[in-house]
mmCIF file of C-alpha atoms in Angstrom:
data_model
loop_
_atom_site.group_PDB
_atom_site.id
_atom_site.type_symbol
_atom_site.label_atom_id
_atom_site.label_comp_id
_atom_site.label_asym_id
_atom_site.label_seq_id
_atom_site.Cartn_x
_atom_site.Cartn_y
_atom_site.Cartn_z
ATOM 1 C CA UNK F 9 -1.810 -55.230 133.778
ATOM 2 C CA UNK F 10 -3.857 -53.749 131.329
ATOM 3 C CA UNK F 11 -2.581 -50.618 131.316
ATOM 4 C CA UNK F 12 0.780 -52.094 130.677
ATOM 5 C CA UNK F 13 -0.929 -54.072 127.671
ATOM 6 C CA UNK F 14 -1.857 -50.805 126.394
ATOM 7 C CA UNK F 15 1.587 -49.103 126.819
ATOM 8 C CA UNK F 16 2.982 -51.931 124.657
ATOM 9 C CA UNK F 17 0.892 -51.822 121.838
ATOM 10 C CA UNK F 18 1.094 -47.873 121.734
ATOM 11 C CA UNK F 19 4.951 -48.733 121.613
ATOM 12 C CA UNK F 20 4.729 -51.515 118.901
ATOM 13 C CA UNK F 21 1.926 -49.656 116.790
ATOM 14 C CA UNK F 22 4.454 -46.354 116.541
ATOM 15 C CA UNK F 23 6.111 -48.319 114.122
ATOM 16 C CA UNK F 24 3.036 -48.791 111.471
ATOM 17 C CA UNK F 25 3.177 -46.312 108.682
ATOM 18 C CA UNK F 26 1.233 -43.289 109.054
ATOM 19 C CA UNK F 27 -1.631 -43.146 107.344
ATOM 20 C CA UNK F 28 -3.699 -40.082 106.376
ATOM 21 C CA UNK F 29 -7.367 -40.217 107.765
ATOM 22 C CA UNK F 30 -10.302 -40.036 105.325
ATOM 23 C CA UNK F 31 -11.379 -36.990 107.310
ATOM 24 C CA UNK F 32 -15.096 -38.648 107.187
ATOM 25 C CA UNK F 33 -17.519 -37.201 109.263
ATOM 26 C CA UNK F 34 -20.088 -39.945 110.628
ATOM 27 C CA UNK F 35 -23.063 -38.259 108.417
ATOM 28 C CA UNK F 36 -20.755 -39.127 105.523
ATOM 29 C CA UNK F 37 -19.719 -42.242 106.039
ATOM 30 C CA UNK F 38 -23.443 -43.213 106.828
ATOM 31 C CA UNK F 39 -24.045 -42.023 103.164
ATOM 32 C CA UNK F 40 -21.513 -43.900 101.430
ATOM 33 C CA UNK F 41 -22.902 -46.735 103.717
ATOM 34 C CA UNK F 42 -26.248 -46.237 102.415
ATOM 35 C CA UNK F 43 -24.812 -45.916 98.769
ATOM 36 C CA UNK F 44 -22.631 -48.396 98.735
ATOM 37 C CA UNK F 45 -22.865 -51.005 101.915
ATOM 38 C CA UNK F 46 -24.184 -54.150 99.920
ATOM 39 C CA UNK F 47 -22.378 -56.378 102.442
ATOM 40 C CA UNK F 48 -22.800 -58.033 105.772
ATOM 41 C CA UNK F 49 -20.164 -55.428 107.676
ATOM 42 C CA UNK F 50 -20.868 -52.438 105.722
ATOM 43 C CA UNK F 51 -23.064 -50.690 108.622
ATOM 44 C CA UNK F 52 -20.994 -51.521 111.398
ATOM 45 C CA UNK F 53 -17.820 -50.218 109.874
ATOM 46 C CA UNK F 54 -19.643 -46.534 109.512
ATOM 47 C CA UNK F 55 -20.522 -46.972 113.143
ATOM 48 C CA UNK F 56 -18.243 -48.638 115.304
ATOM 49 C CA UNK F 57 -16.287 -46.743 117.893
ATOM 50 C CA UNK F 58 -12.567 -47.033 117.873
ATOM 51 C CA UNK F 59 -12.262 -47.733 114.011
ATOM 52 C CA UNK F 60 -9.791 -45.376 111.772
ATOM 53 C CA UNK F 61 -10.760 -44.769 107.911
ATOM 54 C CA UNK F 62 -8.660 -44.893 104.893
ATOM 55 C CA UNK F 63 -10.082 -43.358 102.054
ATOM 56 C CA UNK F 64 -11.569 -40.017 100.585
ATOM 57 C CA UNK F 65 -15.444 -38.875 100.354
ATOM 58 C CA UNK F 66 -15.641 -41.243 97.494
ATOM 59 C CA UNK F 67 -15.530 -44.466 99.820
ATOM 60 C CA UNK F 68 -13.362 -45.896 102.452
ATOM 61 C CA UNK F 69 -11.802 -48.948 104.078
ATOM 62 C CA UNK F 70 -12.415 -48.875 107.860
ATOM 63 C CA UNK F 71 -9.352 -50.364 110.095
ATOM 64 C CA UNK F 72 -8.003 -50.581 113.253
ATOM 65 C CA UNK F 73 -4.285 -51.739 114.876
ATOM 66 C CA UNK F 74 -3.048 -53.821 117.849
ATOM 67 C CA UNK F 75 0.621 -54.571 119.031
ATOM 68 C CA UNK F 76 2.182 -53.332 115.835
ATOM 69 C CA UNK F 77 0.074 -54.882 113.388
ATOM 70 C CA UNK F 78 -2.785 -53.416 111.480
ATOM 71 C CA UNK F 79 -6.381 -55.416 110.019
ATOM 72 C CA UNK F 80 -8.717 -53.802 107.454
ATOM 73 C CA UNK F 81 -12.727 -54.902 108.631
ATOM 74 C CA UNK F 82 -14.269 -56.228 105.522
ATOM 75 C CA UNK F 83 -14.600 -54.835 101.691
ATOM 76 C CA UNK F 84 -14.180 -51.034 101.125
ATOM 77 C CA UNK F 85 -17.508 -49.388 101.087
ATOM 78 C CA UNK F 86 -17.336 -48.041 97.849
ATOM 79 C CA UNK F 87 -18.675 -47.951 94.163
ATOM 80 C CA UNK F 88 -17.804 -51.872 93.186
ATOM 81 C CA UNK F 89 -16.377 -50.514 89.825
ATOM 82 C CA UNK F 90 -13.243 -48.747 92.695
ATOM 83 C CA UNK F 91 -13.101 -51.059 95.223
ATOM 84 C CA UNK F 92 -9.654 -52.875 93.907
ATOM 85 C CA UNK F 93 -8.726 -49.496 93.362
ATOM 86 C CA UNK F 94 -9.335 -48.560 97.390
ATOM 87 C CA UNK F 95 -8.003 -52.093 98.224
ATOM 88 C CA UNK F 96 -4.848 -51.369 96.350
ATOM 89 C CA UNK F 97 -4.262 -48.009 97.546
ATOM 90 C CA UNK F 98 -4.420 -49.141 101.125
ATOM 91 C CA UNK F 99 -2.237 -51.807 100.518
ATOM 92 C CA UNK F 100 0.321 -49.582 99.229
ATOM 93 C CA UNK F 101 0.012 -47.055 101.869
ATOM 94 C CA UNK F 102 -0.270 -49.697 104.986
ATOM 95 C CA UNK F 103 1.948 -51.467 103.450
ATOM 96 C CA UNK F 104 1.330 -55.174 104.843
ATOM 97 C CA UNK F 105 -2.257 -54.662 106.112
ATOM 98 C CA UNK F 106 -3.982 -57.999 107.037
ATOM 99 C CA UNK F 107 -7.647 -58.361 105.590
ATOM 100 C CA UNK F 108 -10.760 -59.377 107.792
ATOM 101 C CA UNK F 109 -13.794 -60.779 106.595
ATOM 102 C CA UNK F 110 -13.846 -60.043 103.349
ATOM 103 C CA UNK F 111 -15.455 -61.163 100.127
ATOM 104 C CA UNK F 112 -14.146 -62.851 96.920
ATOM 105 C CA UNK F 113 -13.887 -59.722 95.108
ATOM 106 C CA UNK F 114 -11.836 -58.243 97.615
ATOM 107 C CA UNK F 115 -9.826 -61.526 98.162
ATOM 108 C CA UNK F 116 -9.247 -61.722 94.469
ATOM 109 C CA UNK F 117 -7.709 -58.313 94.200
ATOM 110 C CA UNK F 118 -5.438 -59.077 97.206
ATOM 111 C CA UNK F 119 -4.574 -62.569 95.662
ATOM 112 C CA UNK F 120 -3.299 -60.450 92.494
ATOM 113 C CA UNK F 121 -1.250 -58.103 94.994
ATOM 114 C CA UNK F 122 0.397 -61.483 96.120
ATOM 115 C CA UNK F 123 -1.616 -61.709 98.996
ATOM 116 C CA UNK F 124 -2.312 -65.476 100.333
ATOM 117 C CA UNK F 125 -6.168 -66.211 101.085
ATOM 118 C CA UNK F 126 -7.956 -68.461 103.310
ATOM 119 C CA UNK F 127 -11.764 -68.987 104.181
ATOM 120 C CA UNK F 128 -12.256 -67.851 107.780
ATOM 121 C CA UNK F 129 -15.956 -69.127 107.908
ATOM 122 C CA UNK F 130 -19.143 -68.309 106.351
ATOM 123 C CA UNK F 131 -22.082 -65.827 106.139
ATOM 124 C CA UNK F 132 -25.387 -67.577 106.139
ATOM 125 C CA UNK F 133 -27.555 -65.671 103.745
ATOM 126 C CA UNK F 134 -31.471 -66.259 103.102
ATOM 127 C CA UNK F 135 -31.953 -64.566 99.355
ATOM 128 C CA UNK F 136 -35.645 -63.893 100.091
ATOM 129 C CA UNK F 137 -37.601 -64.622 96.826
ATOM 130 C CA UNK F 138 -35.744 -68.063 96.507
ATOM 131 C CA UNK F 139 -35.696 -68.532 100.436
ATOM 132 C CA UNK F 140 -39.092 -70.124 102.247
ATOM 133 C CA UNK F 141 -39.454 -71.604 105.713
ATOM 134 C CA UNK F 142 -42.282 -73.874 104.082
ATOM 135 C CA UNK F 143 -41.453 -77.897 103.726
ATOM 136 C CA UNK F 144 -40.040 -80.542 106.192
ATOM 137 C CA UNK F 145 -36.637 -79.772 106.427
ATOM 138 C CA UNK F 146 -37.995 -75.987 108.099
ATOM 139 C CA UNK F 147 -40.383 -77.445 110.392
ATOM 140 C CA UNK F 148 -38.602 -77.256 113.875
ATOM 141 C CA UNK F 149 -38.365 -73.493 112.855
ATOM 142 C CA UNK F 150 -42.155 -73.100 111.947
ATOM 143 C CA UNK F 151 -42.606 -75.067 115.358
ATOM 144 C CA UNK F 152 -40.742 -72.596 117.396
ATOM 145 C CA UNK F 153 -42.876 -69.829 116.504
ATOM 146 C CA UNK F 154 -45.818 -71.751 116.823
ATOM 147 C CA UNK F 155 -44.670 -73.063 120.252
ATOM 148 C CA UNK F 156 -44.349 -69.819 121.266
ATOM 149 C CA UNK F 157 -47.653 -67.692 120.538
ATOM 150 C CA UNK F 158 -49.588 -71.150 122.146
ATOM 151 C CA UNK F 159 -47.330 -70.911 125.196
ATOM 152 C CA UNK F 160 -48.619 -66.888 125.356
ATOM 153 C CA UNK F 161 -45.765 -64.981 124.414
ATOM 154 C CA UNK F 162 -45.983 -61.985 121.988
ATOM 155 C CA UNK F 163 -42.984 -61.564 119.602
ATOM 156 C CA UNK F 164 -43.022 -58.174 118.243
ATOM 157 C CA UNK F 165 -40.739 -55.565 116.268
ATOM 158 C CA UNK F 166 -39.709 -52.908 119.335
ATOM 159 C CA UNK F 167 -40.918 -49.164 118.262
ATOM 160 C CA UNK F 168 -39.915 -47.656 121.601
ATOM 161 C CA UNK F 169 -43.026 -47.876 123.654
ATOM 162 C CA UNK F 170 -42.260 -51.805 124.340
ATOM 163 C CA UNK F 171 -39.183 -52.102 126.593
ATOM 164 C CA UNK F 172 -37.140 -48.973 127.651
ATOM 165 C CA UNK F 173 -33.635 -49.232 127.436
ATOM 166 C CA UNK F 174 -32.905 -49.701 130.786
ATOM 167 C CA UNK F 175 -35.090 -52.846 130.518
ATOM 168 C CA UNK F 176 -33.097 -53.671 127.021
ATOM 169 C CA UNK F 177 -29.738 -53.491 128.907
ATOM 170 C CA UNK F 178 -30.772 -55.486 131.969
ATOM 171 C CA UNK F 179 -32.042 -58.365 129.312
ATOM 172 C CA UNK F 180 -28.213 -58.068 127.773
ATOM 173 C CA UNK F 181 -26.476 -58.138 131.108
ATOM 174 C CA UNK F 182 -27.768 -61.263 132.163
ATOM 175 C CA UNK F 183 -26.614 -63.229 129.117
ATOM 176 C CA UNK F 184 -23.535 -61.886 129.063
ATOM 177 C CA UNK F 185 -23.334 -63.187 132.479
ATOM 178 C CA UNK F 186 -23.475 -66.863 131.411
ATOM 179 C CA UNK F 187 -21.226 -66.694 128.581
ATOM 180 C CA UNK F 188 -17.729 -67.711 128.011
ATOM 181 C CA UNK F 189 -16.132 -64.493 128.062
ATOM 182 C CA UNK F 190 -18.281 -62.371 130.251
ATOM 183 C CA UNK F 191 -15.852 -59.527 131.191
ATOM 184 C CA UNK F 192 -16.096 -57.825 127.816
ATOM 185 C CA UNK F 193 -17.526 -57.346 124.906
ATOM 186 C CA UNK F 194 -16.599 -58.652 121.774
ATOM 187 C CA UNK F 195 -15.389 -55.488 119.335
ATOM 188 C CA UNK F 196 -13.783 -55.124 115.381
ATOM 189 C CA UNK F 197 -15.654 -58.027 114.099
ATOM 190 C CA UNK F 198 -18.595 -57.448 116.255
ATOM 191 C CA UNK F 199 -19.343 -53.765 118.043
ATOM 192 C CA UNK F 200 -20.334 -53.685 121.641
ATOM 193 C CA UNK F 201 -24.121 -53.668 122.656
ATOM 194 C CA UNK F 202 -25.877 -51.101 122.876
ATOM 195 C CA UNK F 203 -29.842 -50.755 124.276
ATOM 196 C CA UNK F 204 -30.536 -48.060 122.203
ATOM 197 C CA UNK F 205 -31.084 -48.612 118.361
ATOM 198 C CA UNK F 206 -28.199 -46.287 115.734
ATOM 199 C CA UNK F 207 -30.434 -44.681 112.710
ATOM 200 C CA UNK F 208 -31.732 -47.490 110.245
ATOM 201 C CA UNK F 209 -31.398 -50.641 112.638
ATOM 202 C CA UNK F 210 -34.456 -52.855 113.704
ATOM 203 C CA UNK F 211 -35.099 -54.735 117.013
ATOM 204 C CA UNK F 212 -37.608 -57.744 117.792
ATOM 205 C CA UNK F 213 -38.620 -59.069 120.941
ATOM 206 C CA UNK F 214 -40.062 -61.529 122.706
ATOM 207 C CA UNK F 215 -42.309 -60.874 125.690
ATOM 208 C CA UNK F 216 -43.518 -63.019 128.423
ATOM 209 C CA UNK F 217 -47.057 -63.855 129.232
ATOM 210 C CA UNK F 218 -46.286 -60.821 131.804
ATOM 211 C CA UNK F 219 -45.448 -58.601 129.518
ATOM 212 C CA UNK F 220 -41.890 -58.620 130.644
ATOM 213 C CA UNK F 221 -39.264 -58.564 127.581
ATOM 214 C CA UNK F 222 -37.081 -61.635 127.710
ATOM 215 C CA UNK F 223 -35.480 -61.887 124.516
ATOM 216 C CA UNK F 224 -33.790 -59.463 121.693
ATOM 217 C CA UNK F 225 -33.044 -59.849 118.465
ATOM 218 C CA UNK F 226 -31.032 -57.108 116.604
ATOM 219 C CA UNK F 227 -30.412 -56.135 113.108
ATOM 220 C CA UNK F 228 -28.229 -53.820 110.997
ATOM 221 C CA UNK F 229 -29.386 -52.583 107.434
ATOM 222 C CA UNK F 230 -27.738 -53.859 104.028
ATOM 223 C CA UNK F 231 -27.872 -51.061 101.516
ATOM 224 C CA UNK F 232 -27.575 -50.778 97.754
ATOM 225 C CA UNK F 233 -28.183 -47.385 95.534
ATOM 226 C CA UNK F 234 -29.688 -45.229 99.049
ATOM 227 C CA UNK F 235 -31.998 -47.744 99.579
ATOM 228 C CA UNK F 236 -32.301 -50.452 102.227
ATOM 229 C CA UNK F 237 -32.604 -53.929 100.728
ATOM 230 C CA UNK F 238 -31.892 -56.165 103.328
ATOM 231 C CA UNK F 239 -30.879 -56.998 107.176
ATOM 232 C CA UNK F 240 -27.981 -58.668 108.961
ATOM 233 C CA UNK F 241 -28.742 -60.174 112.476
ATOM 234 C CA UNK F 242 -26.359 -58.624 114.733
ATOM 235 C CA UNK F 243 -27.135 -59.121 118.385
ATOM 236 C CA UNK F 244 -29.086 -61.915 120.144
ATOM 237 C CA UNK F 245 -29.310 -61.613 123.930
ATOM 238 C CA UNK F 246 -32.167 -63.351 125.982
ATOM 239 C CA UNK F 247 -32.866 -63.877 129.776
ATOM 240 C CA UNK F 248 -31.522 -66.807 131.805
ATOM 241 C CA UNK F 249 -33.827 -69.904 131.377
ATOM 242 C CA UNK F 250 -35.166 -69.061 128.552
ATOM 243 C CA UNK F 251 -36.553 -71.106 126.303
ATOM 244 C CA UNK F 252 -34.314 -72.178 123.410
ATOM 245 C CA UNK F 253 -37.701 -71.879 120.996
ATOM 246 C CA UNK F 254 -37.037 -67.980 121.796
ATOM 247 C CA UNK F 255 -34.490 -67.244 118.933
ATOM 248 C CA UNK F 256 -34.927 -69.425 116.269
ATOM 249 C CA UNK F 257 -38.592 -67.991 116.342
ATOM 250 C CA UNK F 258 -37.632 -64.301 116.238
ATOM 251 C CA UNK F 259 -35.330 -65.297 113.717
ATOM 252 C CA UNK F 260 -37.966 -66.603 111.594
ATOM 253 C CA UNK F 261 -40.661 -63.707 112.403
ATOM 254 C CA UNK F 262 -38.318 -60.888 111.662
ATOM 255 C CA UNK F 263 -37.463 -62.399 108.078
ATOM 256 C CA UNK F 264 -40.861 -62.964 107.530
ATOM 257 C CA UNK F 265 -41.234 -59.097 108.358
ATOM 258 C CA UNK F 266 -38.466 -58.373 105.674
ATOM 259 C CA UNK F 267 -39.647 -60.900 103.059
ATOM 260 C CA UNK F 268 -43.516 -58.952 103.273
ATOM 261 C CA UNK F 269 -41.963 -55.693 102.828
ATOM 262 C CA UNK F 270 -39.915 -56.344 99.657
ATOM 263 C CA UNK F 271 -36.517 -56.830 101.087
ATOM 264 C CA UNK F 272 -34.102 -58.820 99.261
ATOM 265 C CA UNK F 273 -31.910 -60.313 101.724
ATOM 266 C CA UNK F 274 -30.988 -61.655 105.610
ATOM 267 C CA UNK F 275 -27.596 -62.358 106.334
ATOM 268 C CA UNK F 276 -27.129 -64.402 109.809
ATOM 269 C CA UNK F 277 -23.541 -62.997 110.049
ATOM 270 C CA UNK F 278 -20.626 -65.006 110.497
ATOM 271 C CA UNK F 279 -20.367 -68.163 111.510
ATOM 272 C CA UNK F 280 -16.448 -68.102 112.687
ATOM 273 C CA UNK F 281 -13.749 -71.157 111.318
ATOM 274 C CA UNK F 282 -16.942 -72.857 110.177
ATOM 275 C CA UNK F 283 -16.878 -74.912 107.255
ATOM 276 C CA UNK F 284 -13.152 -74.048 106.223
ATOM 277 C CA UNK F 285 -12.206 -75.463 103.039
ATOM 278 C CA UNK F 286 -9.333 -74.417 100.739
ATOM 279 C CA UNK F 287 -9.944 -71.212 99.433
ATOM 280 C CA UNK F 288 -9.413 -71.526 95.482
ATOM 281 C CA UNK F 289 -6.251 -68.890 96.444
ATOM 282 C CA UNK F 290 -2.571 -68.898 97.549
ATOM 283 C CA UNK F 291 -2.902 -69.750 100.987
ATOM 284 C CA UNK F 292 -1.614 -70.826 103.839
ATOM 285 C CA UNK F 293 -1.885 -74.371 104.632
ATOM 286 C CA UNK F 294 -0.901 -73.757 108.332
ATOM 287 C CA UNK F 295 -3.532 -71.400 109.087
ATOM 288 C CA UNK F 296 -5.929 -73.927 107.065
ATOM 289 C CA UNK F 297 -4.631 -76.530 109.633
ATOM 290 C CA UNK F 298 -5.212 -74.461 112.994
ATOM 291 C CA UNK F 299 -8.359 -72.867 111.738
ATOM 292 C CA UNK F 300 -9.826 -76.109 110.913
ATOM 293 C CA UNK F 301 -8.493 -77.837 114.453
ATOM 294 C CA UNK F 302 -9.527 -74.570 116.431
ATOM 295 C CA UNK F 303 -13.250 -75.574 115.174
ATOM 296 C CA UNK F 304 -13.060 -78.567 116.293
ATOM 297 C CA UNK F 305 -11.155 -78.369 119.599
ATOM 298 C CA UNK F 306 -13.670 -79.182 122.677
ATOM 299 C CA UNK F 307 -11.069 -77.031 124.937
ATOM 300 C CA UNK F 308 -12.230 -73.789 122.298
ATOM 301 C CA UNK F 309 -15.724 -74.164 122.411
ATOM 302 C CA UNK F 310 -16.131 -74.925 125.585
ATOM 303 C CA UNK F 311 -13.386 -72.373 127.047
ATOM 304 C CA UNK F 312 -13.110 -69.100 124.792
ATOM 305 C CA UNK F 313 -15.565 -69.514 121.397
ATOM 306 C CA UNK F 314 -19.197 -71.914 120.909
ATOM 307 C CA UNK F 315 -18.010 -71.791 117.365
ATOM 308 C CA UNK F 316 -19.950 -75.349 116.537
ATOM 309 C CA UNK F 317 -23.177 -74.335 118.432
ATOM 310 C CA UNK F 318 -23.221 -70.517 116.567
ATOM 311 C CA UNK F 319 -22.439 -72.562 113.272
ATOM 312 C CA UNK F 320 -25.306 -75.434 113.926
ATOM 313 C CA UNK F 321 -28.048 -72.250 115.064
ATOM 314 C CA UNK F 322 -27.658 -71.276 111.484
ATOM 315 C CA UNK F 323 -27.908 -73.824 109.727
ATOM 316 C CA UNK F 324 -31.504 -74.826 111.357
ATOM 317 C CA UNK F 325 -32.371 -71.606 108.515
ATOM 318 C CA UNK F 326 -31.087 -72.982 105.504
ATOM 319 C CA UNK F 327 -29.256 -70.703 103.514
ATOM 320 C CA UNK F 328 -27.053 -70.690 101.571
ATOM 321 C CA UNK F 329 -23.129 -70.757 103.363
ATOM 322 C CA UNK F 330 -20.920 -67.914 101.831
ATOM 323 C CA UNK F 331 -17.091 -67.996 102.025
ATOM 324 C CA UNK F 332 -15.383 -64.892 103.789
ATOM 325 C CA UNK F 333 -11.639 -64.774 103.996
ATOM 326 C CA UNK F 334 -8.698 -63.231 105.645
ATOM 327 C CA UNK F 335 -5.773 -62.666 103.699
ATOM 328 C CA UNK F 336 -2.287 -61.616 105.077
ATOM 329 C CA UNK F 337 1.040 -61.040 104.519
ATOM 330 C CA UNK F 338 2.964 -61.828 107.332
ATOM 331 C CA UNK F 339 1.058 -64.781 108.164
ATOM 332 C CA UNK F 340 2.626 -64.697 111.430
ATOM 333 C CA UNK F 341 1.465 -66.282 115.375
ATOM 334 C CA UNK F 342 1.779 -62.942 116.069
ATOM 335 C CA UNK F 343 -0.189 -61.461 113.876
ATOM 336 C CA UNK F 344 -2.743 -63.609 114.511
ATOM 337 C CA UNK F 345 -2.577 -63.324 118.069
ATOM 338 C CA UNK F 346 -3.235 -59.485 117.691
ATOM 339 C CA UNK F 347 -6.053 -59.791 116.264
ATOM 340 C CA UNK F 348 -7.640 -62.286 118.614
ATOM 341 C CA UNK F 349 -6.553 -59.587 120.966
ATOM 342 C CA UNK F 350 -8.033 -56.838 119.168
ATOM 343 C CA UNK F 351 -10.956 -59.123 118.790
ATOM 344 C CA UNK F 352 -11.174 -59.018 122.627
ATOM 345 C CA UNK F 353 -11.284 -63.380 122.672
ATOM 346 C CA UNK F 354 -8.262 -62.792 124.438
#
C-alpha cells in the first residue's frame, strides 16, 4: 500500500512546475542560517532531510511536495530587507505554493499577492530580559525543579560523556511507543529524531538516582548577524513512568542556562490549531471553522494529535503566544489533506 501511495504522488507531483534548485550546499545553507535564521524554523529548514530549496546563495525558501501540491516551511531565510522579494519570486515560479508556519511579515506579503491568511496556532516565546520564573503564577514550575534535585535526580546539559547515543535512542523509542502515532515520525513541520546532536544544537537531561538517563530535552539555535541569540525546544522524549515534574523542570533549567549566558530568546515551538482567532487577513472562514473544531474535537486528541495537552504544557511557562499562519491559494480538502500527509499525521 505504501508503495502505491508513493507511485501516486510521483504521478500527481509531475504536474507541479519545475522549479530550479538553489544549488545550496548544506555548509551554505547553515551560513545563511546562521546569518539570517531569526525564527523558530530557521535551523531545521537548513537541516532537514527530504526538503528542496528555492533560492540563490543570497537566501532561500525551503519546500517540499505531496500528491500534486507543494508547501513552503516557514519565512525565507534571508536578509529581512529581501524576504518579500524571495516570497514573491517563489510565488511566481511555484505558482500556487501553500505557506506553512509562517510569520506576519511573510503573511503580509502573501496577503498583498492575494493570498488568504489564517492563524494555524502559536509559538510560545520567553523574551529573556522581560521573562522570569519568579512570582506565584511560576511556582508549580520552580516546584518541579525543586521536586526533582530533593527526589535525587541530576538534570544536566549532555556534553557527550553522559548518555551515549545508543542510550539516547533507547530513551526515544520508548516514548514513541506510547504515543498516538507510534509507527512514524512526525517530518516537514517537525524533523525526525535523531540521538546524535547536528552542529550548534544543545541537549539536557535528566538522570535517575542510578545514573540512568530518563529524560531529553532538545534544542535548535535561533540566529541573528552569525551569532546565536537564542533556542527553540525541539524534541522532548522521556522514559515510561516518568514523572511528569521531568519536563517542565528541564524546561525551566535549560532557559535558565540561556538567560545566564546572555541569550535573548526561547521559543517552545508550536503549539498546533491553538488559540485560532481571525487573522487580521483575507481568510478563509472554513478553514477558521475546522481548525478551531479540530482543537477541540475529543476524537483528535485522543486519536491522531494531544493538541490541548501540547498547548496547556506551554502555557505553565508564560510567554507570550505568537500568531503563525498558513496561507493558500487553493484552499482546497485536498490540499489540506496533503499536507497532513506530508506531515506524516496521516
Amino acid at each position: 500500500m505504501a508503495g502505491l501511495r508513493g507511485y501516486i504522488d510521483s504521478v500527481l507531483d509531475r504536474g507541479l512546475p519545475h522549479l530550479a534548485s538553489a544549488q545550496l550546499s548544506d555548509e551554505r545553507r547553515m551560513e545563511l542560517c546562521r546569518q539570517h535564521g531569526d525564527f523558530s524554523l530557521a535551523y531545521s529548514t537548513a537541516v532537514q532531510k527530504n526538503l528542496s530549496h528555492f533560492g540563490d546563495d543570497k537566501g532561500y525558501i525551503a519546500y517540499a511536495t505531496k500528491m500534486g501540491h507543494m508547501f513552503a516551511l516557514g519565512d525565507p531565510v534571508a536578509d529581512k530587507a529581501d524576504r518579500a522579494r524571495y516570497v514573491s519570486d517563489f510565488v511566481a515560479a511555484a505558482e500556487r505554493p501553500c505557506f506553512v508556519q509562517i510569520g506576519r511579515q511573510t503573511a503580509e506579503t502573501l496577503s498583498r499577492l492575494g493570498y488568504r491568511i489564517n492563524q494555524m496556532g502559536v509559538d510560545t516565546r520567553l523574551v529573556l530580559n522581560e521573562h522570569s520564573f519568579a512570582g506565584k503564577k511560576n511556582e508549580t514550575v520552580r516546584y518541579s525543579e525543586r521536586w526533582l534535585v530533593k527526589n535525587g535526580y541530576r538534570i544536566v546539559e549532555c556534553d557527550g560523556s553522559l548518555a551515549r547515543p545508543d542510550q539516547i535512542k533507547a530513551v526515544s523509542e520508548e516514548w514513541r511507543a506510547g504515543r498516538i502515532v507510534r509507527r512514524r515520525e512526525m517530518c516537514f513541520l517537525n524533523r525526525p529524531f535523531k540521538a546524535e546532536l547536528s552542529a550548534h544544537m544543545r541537549r539536557f537531561l535528566i538522570l535517575d538516582p542510578q545514573g540512568e538517563t530518563i529524560a531529553v530535552l532538545d534544542f535548535d539555535p535561533i540566529f541573528d548577524a552569525g551569532q546565536v541569540t537564542g533556542y527553540t525546544s525541539t524534541f522532548k522524549r522521556k522514559k515510561t513512568g516518568t514523572t511528569p515534574h521531568a519536563e517542565i523542570g528541564l524546561t525551566k533549567f535549560a532557559t535558565d542556562r540561556f538567560r545566564e549566558e546572555g541569550r535573548s530568546l526561547v521559543t517552545l515551538g508550536l503549539s498546533p490549531l491553538a488559540a485560532i482567532t481571525t487573522s487580521g487577513f483575507a481568510e478563509s472562514a472554513f478553514w477558521r471553522g475546522r481548525f478551531e473544531y479540530a482543537y477541540k474535537s475529543p476524537a483528535i486528541n485522543k486519536r491522531i494529535f494531544n493538541l490541548q495537552g501540547q498547548a496547556a504544557f506551554k502555557r505553565r511557562f508564560h510567554g507570550a503566544e505568537e500568531p503563525t499562519y498558513i496561507a493558500f491559494k487553493r484552499r482546497s480538502p485536498l490540499e489540506m489533506l496533503a499536507l497532513l500527509r506530508l506531515l506524516k499525521t496521516l
